[in-house]
GROMACS .gro file of C-alpha atoms in nm:
model
  307
    1HIS     CA    1   1.129  11.981  -4.403
    2THR     CA    2   1.364  12.250  -4.270
    3THR     CA    3   1.648  12.415  -4.458
    4THR     CA    4   1.887  12.405  -4.162
    5VAL     CA    5   1.832  12.062  -4.007
    6GLY     CA    6   1.662  11.846  -4.266
    7LEU     CA    7   1.353  11.631  -4.273
    8TYR     CA    8   1.135  11.566  -3.966
    9THR     CA    9   0.869  11.297  -3.961
   10LEU     CA   10   0.584  11.323  -3.710
   11LYS     CA   11   0.379  11.008  -3.659
   12CYS     CA   12   0.028  11.017  -3.509
   13GLU     CA   13  -0.096  10.701  -3.342
   14TYR     CA   14  -0.385  10.520  -3.506
   15ASP     CA   15  -0.586  10.502  -3.182
   16ARG     CA   16  -0.625  10.831  -2.994
   17ARG     CA   17  -0.878  10.726  -2.728
   18LYS     CA   18  -0.623  10.766  -2.452
   19GLU     CA   19  -0.634  11.142  -2.512
   20LEU     CA   20  -1.009  11.169  -2.447
   21ILE     CA   21  -1.036  11.078  -2.078
   22ASP     CA   22  -1.245  11.315  -1.864
   23SER     CA   23  -1.078  11.297  -1.523
   24VAL     CA   24  -1.317  11.542  -1.355
   25THR     CA   25  -1.628  11.342  -1.442
   26LEU     CA   26  -1.466  11.008  -1.362
   27LEU     CA   27  -1.339  11.113  -1.019
   28SER     CA   28  -1.686  11.235  -0.923
   29LEU     CA   29  -1.758  10.865  -0.861
   30SER     CA   30  -1.621  10.671  -0.566
   31THR     CA   31  -1.314  10.455  -0.621
   32GLU     CA   32  -1.511  10.136  -0.552
   33THR     CA   33  -1.770  10.231  -0.811
   34ILE     CA   34  -1.504  10.309  -1.073
   35ILE     CA   35  -1.338   9.970  -1.023
   36LYS     CA   36  -1.673   9.788  -1.030
   37ILE     CA   37  -1.773   9.954  -1.358
   38PHE     CA   38  -1.435   9.884  -1.515
   39SER     CA   39  -1.454   9.519  -1.406
   40SER     CA   40  -1.807   9.483  -1.543
   41ILE     CA   41  -1.700   9.621  -1.880
   42LEU     CA   42  -1.411   9.373  -1.899
   43TYR     CA   43  -1.661   9.102  -1.806
   44GLU     CA   44  -1.878   9.210  -2.102
   45GLN     CA   45  -2.188   9.278  -1.894
   46LYS     CA   46  -2.505   9.453  -2.003
   47ILE     CA   47  -2.458   9.796  -1.850
   48ILE     CA   48  -2.706  10.085  -1.832
   49PHE     CA   49  -2.587  10.427  -1.716
   50ILE     CA   50  -2.854  10.668  -1.590
   51GLY     CA   51  -2.800  11.041  -1.536
   52ASN     CA   52  -2.970  11.377  -1.531
   53GLU     CA   53  -2.737  11.567  -1.764
   54LEU     CA   54  -2.663  11.461  -2.118
   55GLY     CA   55  -2.310  11.605  -2.119
   56THR     CA   56  -2.199  11.438  -1.796
   57LEU     CA   57  -2.351  11.106  -1.900
   58THR     CA   58  -2.182  11.094  -2.241
   59ARG     CA   59  -1.844  11.210  -2.107
   60LEU     CA   60  -1.841  10.945  -1.835
   61ILE     CA   61  -1.940  10.659  -2.066
   62ASN     CA   62  -1.685  10.769  -2.326
   63THR     CA   63  -1.417  10.787  -2.055
   64PHE     CA   64  -1.473  10.424  -1.955
   65ILE     CA   65  -1.449  10.322  -2.322
   66CYS     CA   66  -1.120  10.512  -2.345
   67LEU     CA   67  -0.986  10.341  -2.032
   68LEU     CA   68  -1.005  10.012  -2.220
   69TYR     CA   69  -0.707  10.122  -2.432
   70PRO     CA   70  -0.557   9.939  -2.617
   71PHE     CA   71  -0.868   9.719  -2.625
   72SER     CA   72  -1.206   9.814  -2.772
   73TRP     CA   73  -1.567   9.752  -2.683
   74PRO     CA   74  -1.695   9.523  -2.964
   75HIS     CA   75  -2.063   9.517  -2.865
   76THR     CA   76  -2.355   9.761  -2.876
   77TYR     CA   77  -2.248  10.106  -2.759
   78VAL     CA   78  -2.500  10.392  -2.740
   79PRO     CA   79  -2.391  10.680  -2.509
   80ILE     CA   80  -2.739  10.834  -2.523
   81LEU     CA   81  -3.026  10.609  -2.620
   82PRO     CA   82  -3.326  10.800  -2.760
   83ALA     CA   83  -3.663  10.728  -2.601
   84LEU     CA   84  -3.795  10.578  -2.926
   85MET     CA   85  -3.516  10.315  -2.924
   86LEU     CA   86  -3.535  10.197  -2.562
   87ASP     CA   87  -3.632   9.847  -2.675
   88ILE     CA   88  -3.261   9.791  -2.742
   89ILE     CA   89  -3.228   9.731  -2.367
   90GLN     CA   90  -3.392   9.391  -2.425
   91ALA     CA   91  -3.110   9.282  -2.659
   92PRO     CA   92  -2.960   8.941  -2.571
   93THR     CA   93  -2.600   9.053  -2.630
   94PRO     CA   94  -2.374   9.272  -2.410
   95TYR     CA   95  -2.412   9.648  -2.438
   96ILE     CA   96  -2.317   9.980  -2.285
   97ILE     CA   97  -2.608  10.221  -2.296
   98GLY     CA   98  -2.679  10.561  -2.146
   99ILE     CA   99  -3.030  10.688  -2.078
  100LEU     CA  100  -3.146  11.018  -1.935
  101ARG     CA  101  -3.339  11.027  -1.609
  102SER     CA  102  -3.647  11.139  -1.801
  103CYS     CA  103  -3.656  10.797  -1.972
  104GLU     CA  104  -3.598  10.598  -1.653
  105SER     CA  105  -3.966  10.507  -1.617
  106TYR     CA  106  -3.930  10.277  -1.919
  107LEU     CA  107  -3.732  10.030  -1.710
  108SER     CA  108  -4.002   9.982  -1.449
  109GLY     CA  109  -4.300  10.018  -1.680
  110ASN     CA  110  -4.211   9.780  -1.962
  111GLU     CA  111  -4.392   9.446  -1.928
  112ASP     CA  112  -4.169   9.267  -2.180
  113LEU     CA  113  -3.860   9.368  -1.983
  114LEU     CA  114  -4.018   9.263  -1.653
  115SER     CA  115  -4.105   8.918  -1.788
  116GLN     CA  116  -3.747   8.836  -1.893
  117ASP     CA  117  -3.448   8.707  -1.697
  118ASN     CA  118  -3.255   9.029  -1.647
  119SER     CA  119  -3.003   8.912  -1.390
  120ASP     CA  120  -2.715   9.002  -1.622
  121ILE     CA  121  -2.810   9.373  -1.639
  122ILE     CA  122  -2.664   9.627  -1.399
  123ILE     CA  123  -2.785   9.983  -1.350
  124ILE     CA  124  -2.535  10.261  -1.273
  125ASP     CA  125  -2.684  10.580  -1.130
  126ILE     CA  126  -2.404  10.830  -1.188
  127ASP     CA  127  -2.577  11.114  -1.000
  128HIS     CA  128  -2.602  10.914  -0.675
  129ASP     CA  129  -2.289  10.699  -0.715
  130ARG     CA  130  -2.500  10.386  -0.693
  131ILE     CA  131  -2.473  10.047  -0.864
  132ARG     CA  132  -2.771   9.813  -0.858
  133SER     CA  133  -2.877   9.497  -1.031
  134ILE     CA  134  -3.180   9.539  -1.255
  135ASN     CA  135  -3.376   9.324  -1.011
  136ASP     CA  136  -3.297   9.556  -0.721
  137TYR     CA  137  -3.392   9.850  -0.936
  138LEU     CA  138  -3.726   9.701  -1.039
  139THR     CA  139  -3.816   9.605  -0.681
  140GLY     CA  140  -3.741   9.954  -0.559
  141ASN     CA  141  -3.430   9.884  -0.347
  142THR     CA  142  -3.287  10.232  -0.386
  143HIS     CA  143  -3.127  10.311  -0.050
  144ARG     CA  144  -2.818  10.096  -0.056
  145SER     CA  145  -2.481  10.261  -0.060
  146SER     CA  146  -2.243  10.185  -0.344
  147MET     CA  147  -2.039   9.961  -0.112
  148ASP     CA  148  -2.349   9.766  -0.010
  149ASN     CA  149  -2.441   9.713  -0.371
  150LEU     CA  150  -2.098   9.578  -0.452
  151HIS     CA  151  -2.160   9.296  -0.206
  152ASN     CA  152  -2.529   9.240  -0.282
  153LEU     CA  153  -2.546   9.169  -0.653
  154PRO     CA  154  -2.764   8.904  -0.819
  155SER     CA  155  -2.729   8.534  -0.757
  156THR     CA  156  -2.552   8.495  -1.092
  157TYR     CA  157  -2.260   8.687  -0.939
  158THR     CA  158  -2.107   8.389  -0.766
  159GLU     CA  159  -1.748   8.278  -0.780
  160SER     CA  160  -1.712   8.419  -1.130
  161THR     CA  161  -1.804   8.777  -1.047
  162PRO     CA  162  -1.599   9.049  -1.214
  163LEU     CA  163  -1.488   9.178  -0.874
  164GLN     CA  164  -1.353   8.838  -0.773
  165ILE     CA  165  -1.195   8.752  -1.106
  166LEU     CA  166  -1.008   9.082  -1.133
  167PRO     CA  167  -0.687   8.996  -0.944
  168LYS     CA  168  -0.648   9.140  -0.598
  169ILE     CA  169  -0.311   9.288  -0.686
  170PHE     CA  170  -0.477   9.489  -0.965
  171LYS     CA  171  -0.760   9.612  -0.743
  172ILE     CA  172  -0.513   9.724  -0.478
  173GLU     CA  173  -0.307   9.910  -0.734
  174LEU     CA  174  -0.611  10.085  -0.879
  175LYS     CA  175  -0.734  10.189  -0.534
  176GLN     CA  176  -0.392  10.321  -0.433
  177GLU     CA  177  -0.334  10.518  -0.751
  178ILE     CA  178  -0.685  10.665  -0.774
  179SER     CA  179  -0.676  10.766  -0.406
  180LEU     CA  180  -0.340  10.934  -0.459
  181LEU     CA  181  -0.472  11.118  -0.764
  182ARG     CA  182  -0.766  11.250  -0.562
  183LYS     CA  183  -0.523  11.394  -0.306
  184THR     CA  184  -0.289  11.556  -0.557
  185ARG     CA  185  -0.515  11.658  -0.847
  186SER     CA  186  -0.549  12.017  -0.721
  187SER     CA  187  -0.178  12.063  -0.801
  188LEU     CA  188  -0.199  11.884  -1.136
  189SER     CA  189  -0.315  12.009  -1.474
  190LEU     CA  190  -0.606  11.838  -1.648
  191ASP     CA  191  -0.360  11.688  -1.895
  192ASP     CA  192  -0.155  11.540  -1.610
  193CYS     CA  193  -0.466  11.390  -1.448
  194GLN     CA  194  -0.568  11.244  -1.781
  195GLN     CA  195  -0.223  11.095  -1.829
  196ARG     CA  196  -0.213  10.946  -1.479
  197LEU     CA  197  -0.554  10.782  -1.519
  198ARG     CA  198  -0.465  10.642  -1.858
  199ASP     CA  199  -0.139  10.498  -1.727
  200VAL     CA  200  -0.286  10.331  -1.417
  201PHE     CA  201  -0.562  10.154  -1.610
  202MET     CA  202  -0.333  10.063  -1.899
  203SER     CA  203  -0.087   9.916  -1.647
  204ILE     CA  204  -0.344   9.642  -1.573
  205PHE     CA  205  -0.320   9.528  -1.934
  206VAL     CA  206   0.056   9.580  -1.952
  207GLN     CA  207   0.121   9.362  -1.646
  208SER     CA  208  -0.111   9.087  -1.765
  209CYS     CA  209  -0.041   9.090  -2.141
  210TYR     CA  210   0.309   9.238  -2.186
  211ASN     CA  211   0.441   8.931  -2.372
  212TYR     CA  212   0.136   8.863  -2.589
  213ARG     CA  213   0.343   8.903  -2.908
  214ASP     CA  214   0.557   8.603  -2.815
  215TYR     CA  215   0.257   8.372  -2.832
  216TYR     CA  216   0.125   8.453  -3.175
  217TYR     CA  217   0.275   8.212  -3.425
  218ASN     CA  218   0.155   7.972  -3.694
  219LYS     CA  219  -0.116   8.233  -3.761
  220ASN     CA  220  -0.277   8.161  -3.424
  221PHE     CA  221  -0.264   8.301  -3.074
  222GLN     CA  222  -0.139   8.027  -2.843
  223ARG     CA  223  -0.378   8.099  -2.559
  224GLU     CA  224  -0.292   7.816  -2.320
  225ASP     CA  225   0.083   7.873  -2.346
  226PHE     CA  226   0.030   8.244  -2.290
  227ILE     CA  227  -0.172   8.185  -1.971
  228GLN     CA  228   0.080   7.935  -1.836
  229SER     CA  229   0.356   8.191  -1.876
  230LYS     CA  230   0.197   8.413  -1.609
  231GLN     CA  231   0.204   8.427  -1.232
  232HIS     CA  232  -0.066   8.210  -1.076
  233THR     CA  233  -0.222   8.522  -0.920
  234ILE     CA  234  -0.350   8.638  -1.260
  235GLU     CA  235  -0.414   8.305  -1.433
  236LEU     CA  236  -0.788   8.302  -1.357
  237PHE     CA  237  -0.821   8.659  -1.486
  238LEU     CA  238  -0.650   8.566  -1.813
  239GLU     CA  239  -0.842   8.240  -1.837
  240TRP     CA  240  -1.168   8.425  -1.902
  241PHE     CA  241  -1.032   8.757  -2.039
  242THR     CA  242  -0.857   8.584  -2.330
  243ARG     CA  243  -1.192   8.426  -2.421
  244THR     CA  244  -1.377   8.759  -2.444
  245GLN     CA  245  -1.452   8.930  -2.772
  246ILE     CA  246  -1.265   9.231  -2.635
  247PHE     CA  247  -0.940   9.035  -2.638
  248GLU     CA  248  -1.012   8.850  -2.961
  249LEU     CA  249  -1.080   9.179  -3.143
  250PHE     CA  250  -0.748   9.317  -3.023
  251ILE     CA  251  -0.555   9.014  -3.149
  252ARG     CA  252  -0.738   9.032  -3.480
  253HIS     CA  253  -0.656   9.400  -3.525
  254LYS     CA  254  -0.296   9.348  -3.425
  255PHE     CA  255  -0.208   9.047  -3.635
  256GLU     CA  256  -0.484   8.957  -3.879
  257THR     CA  257  -0.576   9.287  -4.045
  258ASN     CA  258  -0.397   9.546  -4.252
  259HIS     CA  259  -0.325   9.773  -3.956
  260SER     CA  260   0.045   9.845  -3.935
  261SER     CA  261   0.196   9.746  -3.602
  262ASN     CA  262   0.359  10.091  -3.605
  263GLN     CA  263   0.017  10.255  -3.601
  264PHE     CA  264  -0.204  10.041  -3.379
  265ALA     CA  265  -0.149  10.053  -2.999
  266ILE     CA  266   0.209  10.175  -3.022
  267THR     CA  267   0.195  10.335  -2.677
  268PHE     CA  268   0.079  10.006  -2.530
  269ASP     CA  269   0.348   9.809  -2.711
  270PHE     CA  270   0.617  10.048  -2.590
  271ALA     CA  271   0.494  10.011  -2.230
  272CYS     CA  272   0.488   9.631  -2.269
  273GLU     CA  273   0.845   9.628  -2.397
  274LYS     CA  274   0.962   9.845  -2.110
  275TYR     CA  275   0.780   9.632  -1.853
  276GLY     CA  276   0.919   9.312  -2.008
  277GLN     CA  277   1.272   9.445  -1.976
  278THR     CA  278   1.206   9.526  -1.610
  279ILE     CA  279   1.072   9.175  -1.547
  280ASN     CA  280   1.377   9.017  -1.708
  281LYS     CA  281   1.612   9.217  -1.485
  282GLN     CA  282   1.436   9.121  -1.168
  283THR     CA  283   1.518   8.805  -0.979
  284SER     CA  284   1.253   8.534  -0.983
  285GLN     CA  285   1.033   8.651  -0.699
  286ARG     CA  286   0.670   8.568  -0.632
  287ILE     CA  287   0.437   8.865  -0.680
  288THR     CA  288   0.176   8.893  -0.404
  289ALA     CA  289  -0.100   9.136  -0.319
  290LYS     CA  290   0.101   9.249  -0.016
  291SER     CA  291   0.410   9.329  -0.221
  292VAL     CA  292   0.206   9.528  -0.474
  293LYS     CA  293   0.034   9.719  -0.195
  294ARG     CA  294   0.367   9.792  -0.027
  295LYS     CA  295   0.524   9.909  -0.353
  296SER     CA  296   0.225  10.128  -0.439
  297ALA     CA  297   0.222  10.280  -0.088
  298THR     CA  298   0.593  10.363  -0.114
  299ARG     CA  299   0.540  10.531  -0.450
  300ALA     CA  300   0.241  10.722  -0.311
  301ASN     CA  301   0.445  10.851  -0.015
  302LYS     CA  302   0.721  10.973  -0.245
  303GLN     CA  303   0.475  11.156  -0.469
  304GLU     CA  304   0.294  11.312  -0.171
  305ILE     CA  305   0.624  11.444  -0.038
  306ARG     CA  306   0.710  11.590  -0.378
  307PHE     CA  307   0.373  11.767  -0.405
   0.00000   0.00000   0.00000
């Protein structure tokens, strides 16, 4: 309260994960690796991060969790798994786990782990920018590049792989924006880099879910109607994403708990409203990967000229 102007009310958002992104650690990985990890998290994979330094490992894992905003990871999440608890890796449910390099021998020396079907586990070596299936790791295939590994994953990665289900228009946009950020980050503050990363990843959810509020009625989320309201280019993505626990937890928090809509995911809701208004103003035009790439390239050229 001020004597000259009156009362001011400052409102802090309920979810502050978007403020905790470590852009330096994230951009130490290649763009392809970043997109692959993000896709695998959305796909609710079993993911093991391996690194030499505790600080770098925890910051990177926490950054990927923050990039899920406004969604949350509902499964097992242990940024640093102590050596005495490594048996958690054999859990049947999805997880995100970080282990130090000093504990890496557990993976290749555990007979119980070797005897199981581990085709749904991926290993991310953050120090060498390498992604491998657990089977490749256990058989000693360590010399593939990150790009090679993206195209040589286990047999279970068929037509329903995270890379193929994530729409091409989204992958193009992520590649364009991350590449631009790499070029311009020397002229940006850490806060600006953090903001840019948050916005580009959140835009994936904004573009695909901007009208989600319109399809919650009769105390249920009308999933099929919601999917049918979208462009055909993202229907497959929404077909499986709306079935994940990540999405279900978000809907539950938004509509079925005591969280006030003014507190939970307000930044996301504001972006959705703004995007919805833009869509309504546009003429009915088919969105293609080429048009997204062209639009992103134009925006990148403008920003490069400015910097």
